[in-house]
PDB file of C-alpha atoms in Angstrom:
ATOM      1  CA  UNK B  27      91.319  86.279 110.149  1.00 53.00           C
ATOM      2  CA  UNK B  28      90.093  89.591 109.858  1.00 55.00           C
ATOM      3  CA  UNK B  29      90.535  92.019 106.812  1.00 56.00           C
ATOM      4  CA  UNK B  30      92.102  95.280 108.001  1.00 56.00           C
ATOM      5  CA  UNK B  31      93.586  98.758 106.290  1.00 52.00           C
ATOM      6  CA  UNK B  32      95.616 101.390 107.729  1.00 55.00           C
ATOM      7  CA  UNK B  33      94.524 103.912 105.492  1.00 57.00           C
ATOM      8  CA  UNK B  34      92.914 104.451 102.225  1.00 67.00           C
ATOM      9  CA  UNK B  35      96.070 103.478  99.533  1.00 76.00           C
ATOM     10  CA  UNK B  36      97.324 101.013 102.202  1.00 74.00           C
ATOM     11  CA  UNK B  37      97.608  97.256 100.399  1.00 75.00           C
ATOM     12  CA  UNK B  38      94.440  94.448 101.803  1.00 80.00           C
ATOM     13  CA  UNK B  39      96.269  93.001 104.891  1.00 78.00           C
ATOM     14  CA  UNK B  40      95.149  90.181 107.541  1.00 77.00           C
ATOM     15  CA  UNK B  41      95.862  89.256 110.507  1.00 78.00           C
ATOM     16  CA  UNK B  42      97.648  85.932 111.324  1.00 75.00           C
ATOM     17  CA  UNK B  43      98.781  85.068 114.859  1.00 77.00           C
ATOM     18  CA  UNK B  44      98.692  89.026 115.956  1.00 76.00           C
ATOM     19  CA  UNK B  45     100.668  89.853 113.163  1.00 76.00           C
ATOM     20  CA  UNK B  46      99.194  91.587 109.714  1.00 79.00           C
ATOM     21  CA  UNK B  47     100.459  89.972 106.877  1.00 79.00           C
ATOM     22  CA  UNK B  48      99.723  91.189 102.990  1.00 82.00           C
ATOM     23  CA  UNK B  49      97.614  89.397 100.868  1.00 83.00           C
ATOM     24  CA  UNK B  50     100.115  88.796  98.514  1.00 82.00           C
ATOM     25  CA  UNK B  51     102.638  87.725 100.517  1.00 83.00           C
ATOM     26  CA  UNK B  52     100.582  84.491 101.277  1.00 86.00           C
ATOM     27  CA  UNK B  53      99.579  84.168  97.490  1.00 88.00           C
ATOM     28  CA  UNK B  54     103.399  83.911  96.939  1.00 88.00           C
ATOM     29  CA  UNK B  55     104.037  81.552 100.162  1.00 90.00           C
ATOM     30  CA  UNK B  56     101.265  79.128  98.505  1.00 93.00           C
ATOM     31  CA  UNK B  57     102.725  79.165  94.971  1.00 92.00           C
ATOM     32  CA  UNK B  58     106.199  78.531  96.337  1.00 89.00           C
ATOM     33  CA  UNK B  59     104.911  75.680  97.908  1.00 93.00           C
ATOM     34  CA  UNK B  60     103.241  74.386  95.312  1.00 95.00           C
ATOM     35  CA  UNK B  61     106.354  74.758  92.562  1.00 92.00           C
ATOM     36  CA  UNK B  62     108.145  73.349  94.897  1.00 91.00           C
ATOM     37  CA  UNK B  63     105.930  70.260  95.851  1.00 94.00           C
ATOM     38  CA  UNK B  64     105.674  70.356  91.537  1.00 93.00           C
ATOM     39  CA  UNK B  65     109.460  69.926  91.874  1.00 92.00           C
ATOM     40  CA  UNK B  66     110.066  67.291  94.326  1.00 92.00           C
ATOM     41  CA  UNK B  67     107.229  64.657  92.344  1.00 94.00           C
ATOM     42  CA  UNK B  68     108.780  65.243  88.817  1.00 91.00           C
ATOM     43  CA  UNK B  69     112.164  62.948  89.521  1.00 88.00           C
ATOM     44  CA  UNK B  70     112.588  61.698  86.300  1.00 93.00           C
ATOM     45  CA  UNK B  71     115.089  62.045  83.394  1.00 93.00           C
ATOM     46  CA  UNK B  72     114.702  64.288  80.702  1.00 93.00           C
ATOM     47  CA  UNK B  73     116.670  64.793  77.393  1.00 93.00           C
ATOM     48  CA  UNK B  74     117.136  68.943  76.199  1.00 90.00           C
ATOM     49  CA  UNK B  75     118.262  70.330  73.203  1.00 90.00           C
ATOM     50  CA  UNK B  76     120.292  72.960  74.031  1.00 84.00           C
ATOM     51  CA  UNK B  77     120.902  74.531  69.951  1.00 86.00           C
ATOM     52  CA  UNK B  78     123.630  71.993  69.554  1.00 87.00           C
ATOM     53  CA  UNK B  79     123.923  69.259  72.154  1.00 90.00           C
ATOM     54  CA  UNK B  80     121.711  66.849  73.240  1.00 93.00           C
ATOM     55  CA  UNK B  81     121.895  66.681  77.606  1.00 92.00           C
ATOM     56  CA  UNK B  82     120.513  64.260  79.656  1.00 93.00           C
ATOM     57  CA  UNK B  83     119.119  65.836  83.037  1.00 92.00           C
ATOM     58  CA  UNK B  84     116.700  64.920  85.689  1.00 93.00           C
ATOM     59  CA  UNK B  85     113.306  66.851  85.098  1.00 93.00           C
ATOM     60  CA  UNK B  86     113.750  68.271  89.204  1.00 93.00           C
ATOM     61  CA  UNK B  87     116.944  70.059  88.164  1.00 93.00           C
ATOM     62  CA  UNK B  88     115.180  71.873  84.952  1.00 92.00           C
ATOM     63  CA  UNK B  89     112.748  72.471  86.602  1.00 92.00           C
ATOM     64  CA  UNK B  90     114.185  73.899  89.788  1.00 93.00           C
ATOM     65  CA  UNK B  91     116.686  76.022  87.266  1.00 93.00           C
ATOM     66  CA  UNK B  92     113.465  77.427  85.396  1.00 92.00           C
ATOM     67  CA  UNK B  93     111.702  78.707  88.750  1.00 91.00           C
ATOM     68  CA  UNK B  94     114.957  80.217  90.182  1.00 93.00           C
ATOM     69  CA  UNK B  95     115.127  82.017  86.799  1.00 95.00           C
ATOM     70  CA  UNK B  96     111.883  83.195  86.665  1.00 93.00           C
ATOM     71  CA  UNK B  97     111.946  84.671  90.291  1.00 91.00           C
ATOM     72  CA  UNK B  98     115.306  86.681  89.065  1.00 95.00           C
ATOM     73  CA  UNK B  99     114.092  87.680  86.025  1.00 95.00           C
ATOM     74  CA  UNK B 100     110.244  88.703  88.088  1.00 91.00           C
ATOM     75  CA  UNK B 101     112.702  90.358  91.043  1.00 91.00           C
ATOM     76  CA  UNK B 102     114.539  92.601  88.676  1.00 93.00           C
ATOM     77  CA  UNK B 103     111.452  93.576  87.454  1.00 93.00           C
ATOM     78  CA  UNK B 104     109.848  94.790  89.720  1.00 88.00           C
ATOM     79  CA  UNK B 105     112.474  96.556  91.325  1.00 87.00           C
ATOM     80  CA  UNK B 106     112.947  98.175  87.973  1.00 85.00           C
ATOM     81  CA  UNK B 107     109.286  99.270  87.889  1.00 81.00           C
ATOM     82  CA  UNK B 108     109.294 100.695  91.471  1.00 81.00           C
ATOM     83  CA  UNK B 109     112.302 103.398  89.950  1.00 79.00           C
ATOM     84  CA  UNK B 110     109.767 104.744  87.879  1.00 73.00           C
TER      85      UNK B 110
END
């Protein structure tokens, strides 16, 4: 793995299997993986208050419901700051 640039505002890059890859894209491989190992190991039930009722869900489905949010919400975002 070698640290390369095209030019001088070009984003940190390396190079895995011949191909350069940004830095941040692997930072975002390796916390996907990790939510989603987070996900898979939290199987139990869980009761939520949502204002009036009282639901009974299993923790994986919260959770899995809170990082699909949260990549929406980080998605529109970010394309919203890239208008500017």
């Amino acid at each position: 793995m070698v640290q390369n640039t095209s030019g001088p505002q070009a984003p940190p890059t390396l190079t895995v299997r011949g191909r350069n890859v940004r830095i941040r894209t692997i930072g975002i491989v390796v916390l996907m993986g990790l939510a989603i190992w987070f996900i898979a190991v939290n199987t139990g039930s869980v009761a939520i208050r949502l204002w009036v009722p009282v639901v009974a869900l299993p923790l994986w489905a919260v959770l899995a419901a809170t990082l699909v949010a949260g990549v929406v919400l980080g998605a529109y975002l970010a394309r919203r700051r890239a208008r500017r």
